[in-house]
mmCIF file of C-alpha atoms and ligand atoms in Angstrom:
data_model
loop_
_atom_site.group_PDB
_atom_site.id
_atom_site.type_symbol
_atom_site.label_atom_id
_atom_site.label_comp_id
_atom_site.label_asym_id
_atom_site.label_seq_id
_atom_site.Cartn_x
_atom_site.Cartn_y
_atom_site.Cartn_z
ATOM 1 C CA MET A 1 -20.765 -23.166 8.477
ATOM 2 C CA ILE A 2 -18.105 -20.982 10.008
ATOM 3 C CA ILE A 3 -14.624 -22.349 10.279
ATOM 4 C CA THR A 4 -13.216 -21.042 13.511
ATOM 5 C CA ASP A 5 -11.179 -24.022 14.508
ATOM 6 C CA SER A 6 -8.266 -24.885 12.256
ATOM 7 C CA THR A 7 -8.229 -28.400 13.648
ATOM 8 C CA ILE A 8 -11.485 -29.241 11.820
ATOM 9 C CA SER A 9 -10.332 -31.676 9.182
ATOM 10 C CA ILE A 10 -10.916 -31.045 5.519
ATOM 11 C CA GLU A 11 -12.680 -34.422 5.351
ATOM 12 C CA LYS A 12 -15.246 -33.218 7.912
ATOM 13 C CA ILE A 13 -15.801 -30.028 5.961
ATOM 14 C CA ILE A 14 -16.449 -31.991 2.779
ATOM 15 C CA GLU A 15 -18.742 -34.408 4.630
ATOM 16 C CA ALA A 16 -20.798 -31.530 6.035
ATOM 17 C CA GLU A 17 -21.436 -30.047 2.587
ATOM 18 C CA LYS A 18 -25.101 -30.568 1.613
ATOM 19 C CA GLU A 19 -24.628 -30.545 -2.165
ATOM 20 C CA LYS A 20 -23.516 -33.945 -3.465
ATOM 21 C CA ALA A 21 -21.739 -32.584 -6.554
ATOM 22 C CA LEU A 22 -19.691 -30.253 -4.345
ATOM 23 C CA ARG A 23 -18.787 -33.110 -2.018
ATOM 24 C CA SER A 24 -17.501 -35.038 -5.009
ATOM 25 C CA ILE A 25 -15.373 -32.056 -6.103
ATOM 26 C CA GLY A 26 -14.000 -31.899 -2.567
ATOM 27 C CA GLU A 27 -13.075 -35.594 -2.743
ATOM 28 C CA LYS A 28 -11.273 -35.039 -6.017
ATOM 29 C CA ILE A 29 -9.294 -32.153 -4.576
ATOM 30 C CA ILE A 30 -8.076 -34.079 -1.576
ATOM 31 C CA HIS A 31 -7.097 -36.969 -3.856
ATOM 32 C CA LYS A 32 -5.165 -34.547 -6.096
ATOM 33 C CA GLU A 33 -7.437 -35.171 -9.061
ATOM 34 C CA ARG A 34 -8.050 -32.498 -11.643
ATOM 35 C CA ILE A 35 -11.489 -30.859 -11.703
ATOM 36 C CA THR A 36 -13.372 -30.374 -14.975
ATOM 37 C CA GLU A 37 -14.656 -27.152 -16.524
ATOM 38 C CA GLU A 38 -18.225 -28.034 -15.474
ATOM 39 C CA GLU A 39 -17.052 -28.561 -11.923
ATOM 40 C CA GLY A 40 -15.218 -25.237 -12.011
ATOM 41 C CA VAL A 41 -18.403 -23.451 -13.069
ATOM 42 C CA LEU A 42 -20.352 -25.283 -10.374
ATOM 43 C CA LEU A 43 -17.938 -24.055 -7.736
ATOM 44 C CA PHE A 44 -18.617 -20.482 -8.852
ATOM 45 C CA GLU A 45 -22.372 -21.071 -8.902
ATOM 46 C CA LYS A 46 -22.798 -22.982 -5.681
ATOM 47 C CA GLY A 47 -19.573 -23.166 -3.676
ATOM 48 C CA SER A 48 -19.869 -21.204 -0.435
ATOM 49 C CA LEU A 49 -16.899 -19.119 0.648
ATOM 50 C CA PRO A 50 -16.129 -21.388 3.643
ATOM 51 C CA PHE A 51 -16.273 -24.509 1.466
ATOM 52 C CA VAL A 52 -14.092 -23.313 -1.423
ATOM 53 C CA GLY A 53 -11.869 -21.426 1.016
ATOM 54 C CA ALA A 54 -11.160 -24.490 3.159
ATOM 55 C CA LEU A 55 -10.361 -26.584 0.090
ATOM 56 C CA ALA A 56 -8.127 -23.888 -1.382
ATOM 57 C CA ASN A 57 -6.320 -23.498 1.907
ATOM 58 C CA HIS A 58 -5.804 -27.261 1.988
ATOM 59 C CA VAL A 59 -4.201 -27.131 -1.476
ATOM 60 C CA ARG A 60 -2.142 -24.072 -0.607
ATOM 61 C CA GLU A 61 -0.767 -25.709 2.523
ATOM 62 C CA ARG A 62 -0.131 -28.972 0.669
ATOM 63 C CA LEU A 63 1.949 -27.046 -1.872
ATOM 64 C CA HIS A 64 3.619 -24.405 0.260
ATOM 65 C CA GLY A 65 2.810 -24.946 3.926
ATOM 66 C CA ASN A 66 2.675 -21.511 5.521
ATOM 67 C CA LYS A 67 5.232 -19.965 3.205
ATOM 68 C CA THR A 68 4.136 -16.652 1.766
ATOM 69 C CA TYR A 69 6.376 -15.183 -0.851
ATOM 70 C CA PHE A 70 7.150 -11.587 -1.680
ATOM 71 C CA ASN A 71 9.929 -9.864 -3.548
ATOM 72 C CA ARG A 72 11.732 -6.548 -3.462
ATOM 73 C CA ASN A 73 11.007 -4.867 -6.725
ATOM 74 C CA PHE A 74 10.136 -1.666 -8.528
ATOM 75 C CA HIS A 75 8.301 -0.877 -11.713
ATOM 76 C CA ILE A 76 9.131 1.230 -14.731
ATOM 77 C CA GLU A 77 6.189 2.478 -16.767
ATOM 78 C CA PRO A 78 7.806 3.960 -19.883
ATOM 79 C CA THR A 79 4.634 5.676 -21.058
ATOM 80 C CA ASN A 80 0.878 5.671 -20.710
ATOM 81 C CA VAL A 81 0.383 6.777 -24.309
ATOM 82 C CA CYS A 82 -1.352 3.890 -26.018
ATOM 83 C CA VAL A 83 -2.719 2.929 -29.400
ATOM 84 C CA PHE A 84 -5.408 0.795 -27.790
ATOM 85 C CA SER A 85 -8.631 1.870 -26.109
ATOM 86 C CA CYS A 86 -9.445 -0.845 -23.592
ATOM 87 C CA LYS A 87 -12.704 0.144 -21.928
ATOM 88 C CA PHE A 88 -11.616 -0.888 -18.437
ATOM 89 C CA CYS A 89 -8.398 1.110 -18.551
ATOM 90 C CA SER A 90 -8.076 4.280 -16.466
ATOM 91 C CA TYR A 91 -4.455 4.815 -17.301
ATOM 92 C CA SER A 92 -3.859 5.242 -21.006
ATOM 93 C CA ARG A 93 -4.019 8.320 -23.207
ATOM 94 C CA LEU A 94 -4.302 8.230 -26.976
ATOM 95 C CA TYR A 95 -1.391 9.634 -28.989
ATOM 96 C CA ALA A 96 -3.561 12.605 -29.975
ATOM 97 C CA HIS A 97 -3.779 13.533 -26.267
ATOM 98 C CA ARG A 98 -0.248 12.613 -25.329
ATOM 99 C CA GLU A 99 0.344 15.926 -23.570
ATOM 100 C CA GLU A 100 -1.931 14.539 -20.801
ATOM 101 C CA GLY A 101 0.317 11.518 -20.342
ATOM 102 C CA TRP A 102 4.012 10.764 -19.966
ATOM 103 C CA GLU A 103 6.780 9.467 -22.233
ATOM 104 C CA LEU A 104 10.033 8.589 -20.480
ATOM 105 C CA THR A 105 13.343 8.688 -22.309
ATOM 106 C CA THR A 106 15.929 5.929 -22.025
ATOM 107 C CA ASP A 107 17.921 8.169 -19.691
ATOM 108 C CA ASP A 108 14.859 8.802 -17.504
ATOM 109 C CA MET A 109 14.402 5.044 -17.183
ATOM 110 C CA LEU A 110 18.074 4.386 -16.475
ATOM 111 C CA ASN A 111 17.937 7.036 -13.793
ATOM 112 C CA ILE A 112 15.072 5.146 -12.173
ATOM 113 C CA VAL A 113 17.238 2.002 -12.186
ATOM 114 C CA LYS A 114 20.189 3.952 -10.740
ATOM 115 C CA LYS A 115 18.020 5.215 -7.881
ATOM 116 C CA TYR A 116 18.160 1.632 -6.581
ATOM 117 C CA ASP A 117 21.947 1.305 -6.707
ATOM 118 C CA GLY A 118 23.065 -0.320 -3.469
ATOM 119 C CA LYS A 119 19.489 -1.251 -2.529
ATOM 120 C CA PRO A 120 18.600 -4.932 -2.284
ATOM 121 C CA VAL A 121 15.908 -5.028 -4.981
ATOM 122 C CA THR A 122 16.012 -8.082 -7.235
ATOM 123 C CA GLU A 123 13.551 -7.259 -10.009
ATOM 124 C CA VAL A 124 12.395 -4.493 -12.284
ATOM 125 C CA HIS A 125 8.932 -4.903 -13.796
ATOM 126 C CA ILE A 126 8.429 -2.944 -17.029
ATOM 127 C CA VAL A 127 4.958 -2.438 -18.514
ATOM 128 C CA GLY A 128 3.013 0.455 -19.902
ATOM 129 C CA GLY A 129 1.017 1.833 -22.754
ATOM 130 C CA VAL A 130 1.587 0.637 -26.308
ATOM 131 C CA HIS A 131 3.183 3.760 -27.750
ATOM 132 C CA PRO A 132 3.058 4.022 -31.561
ATOM 133 C CA LYS A 133 6.573 5.455 -31.795
ATOM 134 C CA LEU A 134 8.490 3.248 -29.361
ATOM 135 C CA ASN A 135 9.709 0.183 -31.192
ATOM 136 C CA LEU A 136 11.524 -3.075 -30.647
ATOM 137 C CA ASN A 137 14.971 -1.520 -31.091
ATOM 138 C CA PHE A 138 14.208 1.175 -28.543
ATOM 139 C CA PHE A 139 13.288 -1.441 -25.942
ATOM 140 C CA ALA A 140 16.176 -3.765 -26.851
ATOM 141 C CA ASP A 141 18.553 -0.850 -26.297
ATOM 142 C CA LEU A 142 16.896 -0.087 -22.949
ATOM 143 C CA LEU A 143 17.239 -3.721 -21.860
ATOM 144 C CA GLN A 144 20.915 -3.806 -22.792
ATOM 145 C CA LYS A 145 21.599 -0.617 -20.875
ATOM 146 C CA ILE A 146 19.756 -1.804 -17.766
ATOM 147 C CA LYS A 147 21.626 -5.120 -17.781
ATOM 148 C CA ALA A 148 24.962 -3.375 -18.410
ATOM 149 C CA HIS A 149 24.356 -1.139 -15.414
ATOM 150 C CA ARG A 150 23.068 -3.833 -13.086
ATOM 151 C CA PRO A 151 23.526 -7.382 -14.382
ATOM 152 C CA ASP A 152 21.992 -9.020 -11.301
ATOM 153 C CA LEU A 153 18.670 -7.178 -11.628
ATOM 154 C CA HIS A 154 16.076 -9.538 -13.136
ATOM 155 C CA VAL A 155 14.180 -7.840 -15.947
ATOM 156 C CA LYS A 156 10.563 -8.932 -16.213
ATOM 157 C CA GLY A 157 8.972 -6.888 -18.915
ATOM 158 C CA PHE A 158 6.318 -6.259 -21.522
ATOM 159 C CA THR A 159 2.922 -7.908 -21.692
ATOM 160 C CA ALA A 160 2.047 -10.095 -24.653
ATOM 161 C CA VAL A 161 -0.025 -7.171 -25.939
ATOM 162 C CA GLU A 162 3.020 -4.894 -25.967
ATOM 163 C CA LEU A 163 5.180 -7.600 -27.511
ATOM 164 C CA ASP A 164 2.644 -8.459 -30.200
ATOM 165 C CA TYR A 165 2.612 -4.819 -31.323
ATOM 166 C CA MET A 166 6.420 -4.512 -31.243
ATOM 167 C CA PHE A 167 6.974 -7.716 -33.208
ATOM 168 C CA ARG A 168 4.361 -6.897 -35.837
ATOM 169 C CA LYS A 169 5.797 -3.417 -36.385
ATOM 170 C CA ALA A 170 9.298 -4.868 -36.683
ATOM 171 C CA LYS A 171 7.939 -7.464 -39.132
ATOM 172 C CA MET A 172 9.371 -10.263 -37.058
ATOM 173 C CA THR A 173 7.769 -13.558 -36.151
ATOM 174 C CA ILE A 174 6.970 -14.116 -32.502
ATOM 175 C CA GLU A 175 9.927 -16.486 -32.222
ATOM 176 C CA GLU A 176 12.350 -14.014 -33.812
ATOM 177 C CA GLY A 177 11.137 -11.089 -31.753
ATOM 178 C CA MET A 178 11.220 -13.000 -28.500
ATOM 179 C CA LYS A 179 14.728 -14.283 -29.152
ATOM 180 C CA PHE A 180 15.882 -10.765 -30.019
ATOM 181 C CA LEU A 181 14.593 -9.292 -26.752
ATOM 182 C CA HIS A 182 15.763 -12.269 -24.714
ATOM 183 C CA GLU A 183 19.279 -11.791 -26.074
ATOM 184 C CA ALA A 184 19.043 -8.085 -25.256
ATOM 185 C CA GLY A 185 18.359 -8.932 -21.599
ATOM 186 C CA LEU A 186 14.665 -9.722 -21.192
ATOM 187 C CA GLN A 187 14.369 -12.590 -18.706
ATOM 188 C CA SER A 188 10.681 -13.076 -17.871
ATOM 189 C CA LEU A 189 7.281 -11.910 -19.026
ATOM 190 C CA PRO A 190 4.638 -10.426 -16.740
ATOM 191 C CA GLY A 191 1.101 -11.758 -17.034
ATOM 192 C CA GLY A 192 -0.798 -8.685 -18.174
ATOM 193 C CA GLY A 193 -2.998 -8.149 -21.184
ATOM 194 C CA ALA A 194 -4.797 -11.480 -20.838
ATOM 195 C CA GLU A 195 -8.018 -9.857 -19.525
ATOM 196 C CA ILE A 196 -10.720 -12.393 -20.519
ATOM 197 C CA PHE A 197 -9.873 -14.625 -23.450
ATOM 198 C CA ALA A 198 -13.401 -15.546 -24.605
ATOM 199 C CA PRO A 199 -14.017 -13.504 -27.767
ATOM 200 C CA GLU A 200 -17.590 -12.503 -26.864
ATOM 201 C CA ILE A 201 -16.245 -10.639 -23.832
ATOM 202 C CA ARG A 202 -12.824 -9.666 -25.192
ATOM 203 C CA THR A 203 -14.349 -7.880 -28.181
ATOM 204 C CA GLN A 204 -16.564 -5.853 -25.848
ATOM 205 C CA ILE A 205 -13.853 -4.684 -23.459
ATOM 206 C CA CYS A 206 -10.653 -4.551 -25.535
ATOM 207 C CA GLU A 207 -11.485 -5.378 -29.111
ATOM 208 C CA ASP A 208 -8.377 -4.022 -30.797
ATOM 209 C CA LYS A 209 -5.632 -5.781 -28.905
ATOM 210 C CA VAL A 210 -4.139 -9.211 -29.432
ATOM 211 C CA ASP A 211 -6.597 -12.093 -29.111
ATOM 212 C CA ALA A 212 -6.347 -15.174 -26.924
ATOM 213 C CA ALA A 213 -4.433 -17.258 -29.471
ATOM 214 C CA GLY A 214 -1.895 -14.459 -29.977
ATOM 215 C CA TRP A 215 -1.449 -13.900 -26.229
ATOM 216 C CA LEU A 216 -0.924 -17.602 -25.611
ATOM 217 C CA ALA A 217 1.454 -17.994 -28.588
ATOM 218 C CA ILE A 218 3.718 -15.279 -27.194
ATOM 219 C CA HIS A 219 3.920 -16.945 -23.794
ATOM 220 C CA GLU A 220 4.512 -20.307 -25.441
ATOM 221 C CA ALA A 221 7.394 -18.858 -27.468
ATOM 222 C CA ALA A 222 8.924 -17.394 -24.298
ATOM 223 C CA HIS A 223 8.594 -20.729 -22.512
ATOM 224 C CA LYS A 224 10.297 -22.494 -25.430
ATOM 225 C CA LEU A 225 13.298 -20.221 -24.945
ATOM 226 C CA GLY A 226 13.417 -21.282 -21.302
ATOM 227 C CA MET A 227 11.914 -18.041 -20.026
ATOM 228 C CA HIS A 228 9.175 -18.050 -17.407
ATOM 229 C CA SER A 229 6.071 -15.949 -17.330
ATOM 230 C CA ASN A 230 2.951 -15.160 -15.329
ATOM 231 C CA ALA A 231 -0.699 -15.035 -16.343
ATOM 232 C CA THR A 232 -3.492 -12.710 -15.281
ATOM 233 C CA MET A 233 -7.274 -12.629 -15.588
ATOM 234 C CA LEU A 234 -9.276 -9.417 -15.321
ATOM 235 C CA TYR A 235 -12.448 -10.398 -13.480
ATOM 236 C CA GLY A 236 -15.488 -8.842 -11.899
ATOM 237 C CA HIS A 237 -16.926 -6.844 -14.792
ATOM 238 C CA ILE A 238 -19.214 -8.204 -17.535
ATOM 239 C CA GLU A 239 -17.838 -11.726 -17.727
ATOM 240 C CA LYS A 240 -19.859 -14.736 -16.582
ATOM 241 C CA PHE A 241 -18.571 -17.600 -14.463
ATOM 242 C CA HIS A 242 -18.074 -19.818 -17.515
ATOM 243 C CA HIS A 243 -15.837 -17.162 -19.104
ATOM 244 C CA ARG A 244 -13.596 -17.256 -16.050
ATOM 245 C CA ILE A 245 -13.315 -21.023 -16.283
ATOM 246 C CA ASP A 246 -12.749 -20.896 -20.033
ATOM 247 C CA HIS A 247 -9.921 -18.424 -19.386
ATOM 248 C CA MET A 248 -8.341 -20.576 -16.721
ATOM 249 C CA GLU A 249 -8.784 -23.677 -18.877
ATOM 250 C CA ARG A 250 -6.798 -22.158 -21.748
ATOM 251 C CA LEU A 251 -3.986 -21.287 -19.350
ATOM 252 C CA ARG A 252 -4.057 -24.677 -17.653
ATOM 253 C CA SER A 253 -3.781 -26.384 -21.063
ATOM 254 C CA LEU A 254 -0.796 -24.317 -22.133
ATOM 255 C CA GLN A 255 0.834 -24.952 -18.784
ATOM 256 C CA ASP A 256 0.389 -28.717 -19.340
ATOM 257 C CA LYS A 257 2.307 -28.285 -22.556
ATOM 258 C CA THR A 258 5.141 -25.977 -21.472
ATOM 259 C CA GLY A 259 5.312 -25.764 -17.678
ATOM 260 C CA GLY A 260 6.592 -22.214 -18.127
ATOM 261 C CA PHE A 261 4.091 -20.286 -16.002
ATOM 262 C CA ASN A 262 5.059 -19.415 -12.466
ATOM 263 C CA THR A 263 2.087 -17.563 -11.113
ATOM 264 C CA PHE A 264 -1.572 -16.924 -11.738
ATOM 265 C CA ILE A 265 -2.629 -13.395 -10.838
ATOM 266 C CA PRO A 266 -6.357 -12.595 -10.805
ATOM 267 C CA LEU A 267 -6.836 -8.872 -11.375
ATOM 268 C CA LYS A 268 -9.926 -7.198 -9.983
ATOM 269 C CA PHE A 269 -11.717 -4.753 -12.241
ATOM 270 C CA ARG A 270 -11.694 -1.316 -10.598
ATOM 271 C CA ASN A 271 -14.182 1.153 -11.974
ATOM 272 C CA LYS A 272 -12.860 4.687 -11.509
ATOM 273 C CA GLN A 273 -12.151 6.974 -14.467
ATOM 274 C CA ASN A 274 -12.776 4.530 -17.263
ATOM 275 C CA ASP A 275 -15.393 3.715 -19.875
ATOM 276 C CA MET A 276 -16.864 0.990 -17.684
ATOM 277 C CA SER A 277 -17.436 3.108 -14.596
ATOM 278 C CA ASN A 278 -21.105 2.150 -14.705
ATOM 279 C CA VAL A 279 -20.162 -1.481 -13.942
ATOM 280 C CA PRO A 280 -20.072 -2.125 -10.191
ATOM 281 C CA GLU A 281 -16.959 -3.634 -8.601
ATOM 282 C CA SER A 282 -16.995 -7.144 -7.162
ATOM 283 C CA SER A 283 -17.446 -7.649 -3.422
ATOM 284 C CA VAL A 284 -14.604 -8.821 -1.209
ATOM 285 C CA THR A 285 -16.491 -12.085 -0.709
ATOM 286 C CA GLU A 286 -16.543 -12.646 -4.461
ATOM 287 C CA ASP A 287 -12.846 -11.731 -4.665
ATOM 288 C CA MET A 288 -11.972 -14.361 -2.060
ATOM 289 C CA ARG A 289 -14.165 -16.990 -3.734
ATOM 290 C CA LEU A 290 -12.391 -16.247 -7.001
ATOM 291 C CA TYR A 291 -8.949 -16.732 -5.446
ATOM 292 C CA ALA A 292 -10.053 -19.973 -3.842
ATOM 293 C CA ILE A 293 -11.581 -21.395 -7.018
ATOM 294 C CA ALA A 294 -8.531 -20.315 -9.019
ATOM 295 C CA ARG A 295 -6.333 -22.249 -6.567
ATOM 296 C CA LEU A 296 -8.513 -25.320 -7.051
ATOM 297 C CA TYR A 297 -8.739 -25.076 -10.842
ATOM 298 C CA MET A 298 -5.166 -24.098 -11.709
ATOM 299 C CA ASP A 299 -3.663 -27.299 -10.377
ATOM 300 C CA ASN A 300 -0.502 -27.014 -12.471
ATOM 301 C CA PHE A 301 0.313 -23.411 -11.538
ATOM 302 C CA PRO A 302 2.722 -23.454 -8.633
ATOM 303 C CA HIS A 303 1.776 -20.015 -7.293
ATOM 304 C CA LEU A 304 -1.285 -17.832 -6.816
ATOM 305 C CA LYS A 305 -0.664 -14.143 -6.260
ATOM 306 C CA ALA A 306 -2.719 -11.355 -4.706
ATOM 307 C CA TYR A 307 -1.482 -8.138 -6.251
ATOM 308 C CA TRP A 308 -1.878 -5.772 -3.313
ATOM 309 C CA PRO A 309 -1.801 -2.405 -5.162
ATOM 310 C CA MET A 310 -5.034 -3.527 -6.823
ATOM 311 C CA LEU A 311 -6.773 -5.203 -3.896
ATOM 312 C CA GLY A 312 -5.535 -3.127 -1.000
ATOM 313 C CA ARG A 313 -3.106 -4.555 1.518
ATOM 314 C CA LYS A 314 -5.745 -5.674 4.041
ATOM 315 C CA ASN A 315 -7.632 -7.732 1.478
ATOM 316 C CA ALA A 316 -4.362 -9.122 0.151
ATOM 317 C CA GLN A 317 -3.660 -10.254 3.713
ATOM 318 C CA LEU A 318 -7.111 -11.844 3.909
ATOM 319 C CA SER A 319 -6.508 -13.724 0.649
ATOM 320 C CA LEU A 320 -3.727 -15.675 2.385
ATOM 321 C CA ALA A 321 -6.524 -17.759 3.916
ATOM 322 C CA PHE A 322 -8.087 -18.433 0.494
ATOM 323 C CA GLY A 323 -5.345 -20.096 -1.521
ATOM 324 C CA VAL A 324 -2.935 -17.222 -2.109
ATOM 325 C CA ASN A 325 0.759 -17.803 -1.355
ATOM 326 C CA ASP A 326 2.355 -14.699 -2.879
ATOM 327 C CA ILE A 327 1.675 -11.010 -2.386
ATOM 328 C CA ASP A 328 3.992 -9.495 -4.991
ATOM 329 C CA GLY A 329 6.561 -6.948 -3.964
ATOM 330 C CA THR A 330 7.527 -3.785 -2.163
ATOM 331 C CA ILE A 331 6.780 -1.771 -5.369
ATOM 332 C CA ASP A 332 8.057 1.527 -3.948
ATOM 333 C CA ASP A 333 5.250 3.631 -5.390
ATOM 334 C CA SER A 334 6.426 3.016 -8.935
ATOM 335 C CA THR A 335 3.161 2.069 -10.634
ATOM 336 C CA LYS A 336 0.086 4.145 -11.353
ATOM 337 C CA ILE A 337 -2.099 1.572 -13.144
ATOM 338 C CA TYR A 338 -4.348 0.704 -10.231
ATOM 339 C CA SER A 339 -4.160 3.964 -8.309
ATOM 340 C CA MET A 340 -5.585 5.697 -11.387
ATOM 341 C CA ALA A 341 -8.375 3.096 -11.471
ATOM 342 C CA GLY A 342 -9.468 3.971 -7.938
ATOM 343 C CA SER A 343 -7.644 1.480 -5.723
ATOM 344 C CA GLU A 344 -7.397 2.410 -2.061
ATOM 345 C CA GLU A 345 -3.608 2.131 -2.521
ATOM 346 C CA GLN A 346 -2.991 5.577 -3.970
ATOM 347 C CA THR A 347 0.756 5.491 -3.301
ATOM 348 C CA PRO A 348 1.646 1.810 -3.403
ATOM 349 C CA VAL A 349 4.756 1.353 -1.316
ATOM 350 C CA MET A 350 5.506 -1.197 1.383
ATOM 351 C CA SER A 351 8.753 -1.522 3.247
ATOM 352 C CA THR A 352 10.078 -5.023 3.802
ATOM 353 C CA ALA A 353 9.205 -4.652 7.485
ATOM 354 C CA GLU A 354 5.593 -3.796 6.606
ATOM 355 C CA MET A 355 5.392 -6.710 4.199
ATOM 356 C CA VAL A 356 6.790 -9.106 6.794
ATOM 357 C CA ALA A 357 4.485 -7.747 9.524
ATOM 358 C CA LEU A 358 1.456 -8.154 7.274
ATOM 359 C CA ILE A 359 2.299 -11.817 6.630
ATOM 360 C CA LYS A 360 3.245 -12.607 10.229
ATOM 361 C CA GLN A 361 0.058 -11.046 11.577
ATOM 362 C CA VAL A 362 -1.945 -13.877 9.990
ATOM 363 C CA LYS A 363 0.525 -16.509 11.193
ATOM 364 C CA ARG A 364 2.123 -17.219 7.846
ATOM 365 C CA GLN A 365 5.809 -17.524 7.101
ATOM 366 C CA PRO A 366 7.297 -14.560 5.170
ATOM 367 C CA VAL A 367 9.877 -15.615 2.600
ATOM 368 C CA GLU A 368 11.573 -13.231 0.234
ATOM 369 C CA ARG A 369 11.915 -14.755 -3.239
ATOM 370 C CA ASP A 370 13.410 -13.714 -6.527
ATOM 371 C CA THR A 371 11.389 -13.607 -9.759
ATOM 372 C CA LEU A 372 11.881 -17.333 -10.318
ATOM 373 C CA TYR A 373 10.897 -18.236 -6.748
ATOM 374 C CA ASN A 374 14.378 -19.029 -5.558
ATOM 375 C CA GLU A 375 14.219 -18.313 -1.852
ATOM 376 C CA ILE A 376 16.374 -15.406 -0.746
ATOM 377 C CA ARG A 377 15.558 -15.047 2.933
ATOM 378 C CA ASP A 378 13.153 -16.511 5.431
ATOM 379 C CA TYR A 379 12.020 -13.709 7.740
ATOM 380 C CA SER A 380 10.220 -15.954 10.244
ATOM 381 C CA ASP A 381 12.752 -15.540 12.988
ATOM 382 C CA ILE A 382 13.976 -12.055 12.230
ATOM 383 C CA ASP A 383 12.723 -9.419 14.610
ATOM 384 C CA LEU A 384 10.739 -6.584 13.012
ATOM 385 C CA LYS A 385 12.833 -3.959 14.808
ATOM 386 C CA GLU A 386 15.985 -5.460 13.330
ATOM 387 C CA ILE A 387 14.477 -5.359 9.844
ATOM 388 C CA GLU A 388 13.535 -1.698 10.287
ATOM 389 C CA VAL A 389 17.039 -0.588 11.249
ATOM 390 C CA ASN A 390 19.076 -2.779 8.898
ATOM 391 C CA PRO A 391 19.145 -1.251 5.390
ATOM 392 C CA LEU A 392 20.019 -4.617 3.865
ATOM 393 C CA LEU A 393 16.927 -6.172 5.362
ATOM 394 C CA ASN A 394 14.464 -3.342 4.857
HETATM 395 N N1 LIG B 401 -0.191 -2.490 -22.154
HETATM 396 C C1 LIG B 401 -0.589 -3.558 -21.335
HETATM 397 C C2 LIG B 401 -1.604 -4.448 -21.971
HETATM 398 O O1 LIG B 401 -2.648 -4.087 -22.417
HETATM 399 C C3 LIG B 401 -1.086 -3.222 -19.989
HETATM 400 C C4 LIG B 401 -0.144 -2.529 -19.122
HETATM 401 S S1 LIG B 401 -0.445 -0.897 -18.799
HETATM 402 C C5 LIG B 401 -2.026 -0.603 -18.334
HETATM 403 O O2 LIG B 401 -1.367 -5.575 -21.991
#
């Protein structure tokens, strides 16, 4: 079935589905009932793209209407030198080969922040390799200096993997370490390092970094301090459908407990220049099915994000019809993680005008947000030409 007419009701789409078990999942979704793990797996096994897509779009519009969020942000990647050897990673260099990588000083990083003085960015996103010589005090000092220079810039930084290493080296508990960094200026956590939680996959692709329980405990500790965080899932490699659902289930359970997650961000495995280059990448169809099923399963996550530097901007635009309501930020060519893994976005930068045009082209409503999803500006009625010429808007 091809959905070409947006006036076809979701009830009709469910009714037309041949598979009874899928029809019953559809009924649950429209009655706002939670779907089970078995039903999640069934959607992956049997749900056609039009079926899961229409349901996900229904949920997305129920939650957010046409609103599509983005922010104005930049990244700092302090180093790509890393103690870990994740097989899917195209970015890191071991300490023994650090001359092939980069190690920024505090001043280098402050100079990156200063480059944005007077520019209307609202967030800096800090992630990178887990460097054996950069410790908790180094990063606390960096946070303090960034906040002293620009107090209104929201600092979202360090994956649970990076934090786990920092806290262990500092011999602090998770709670102590998190409080220490929070007081130094850390406001939110990004979602990275989650990969796939199930140990039979995790040990094959990233055996030496923090396990599922450790990752979740760090996010829980952040939530307890009133901080918010995001969660990712690296998909499309050697995991099976039930591993994806198991991953989402663990996140959904923690979210029931804390409510501290903002956004779920599926991350597509890209296969260039890494130890898993023999594994083929997922198709765009499978990517869109994944977004849709994630929207249906993660019923307590307010937002679903398509990270465009990984997916390419055109596919990120397409995902707006499959449950996605956020396409991350302007980025300003400040991250190398996915370009090094072979993404078509080799220099990830989008102006606000480009971001707005991308969203408007598919008849959605572009809304700039801050890290915590406070709305900053609705661009629906602002002319693209005006955005291009006004430095405060672009
Ligand atoms: N160091 C991070 C992690 O494994 C990833 C960010 S840089 C590739 O969680």
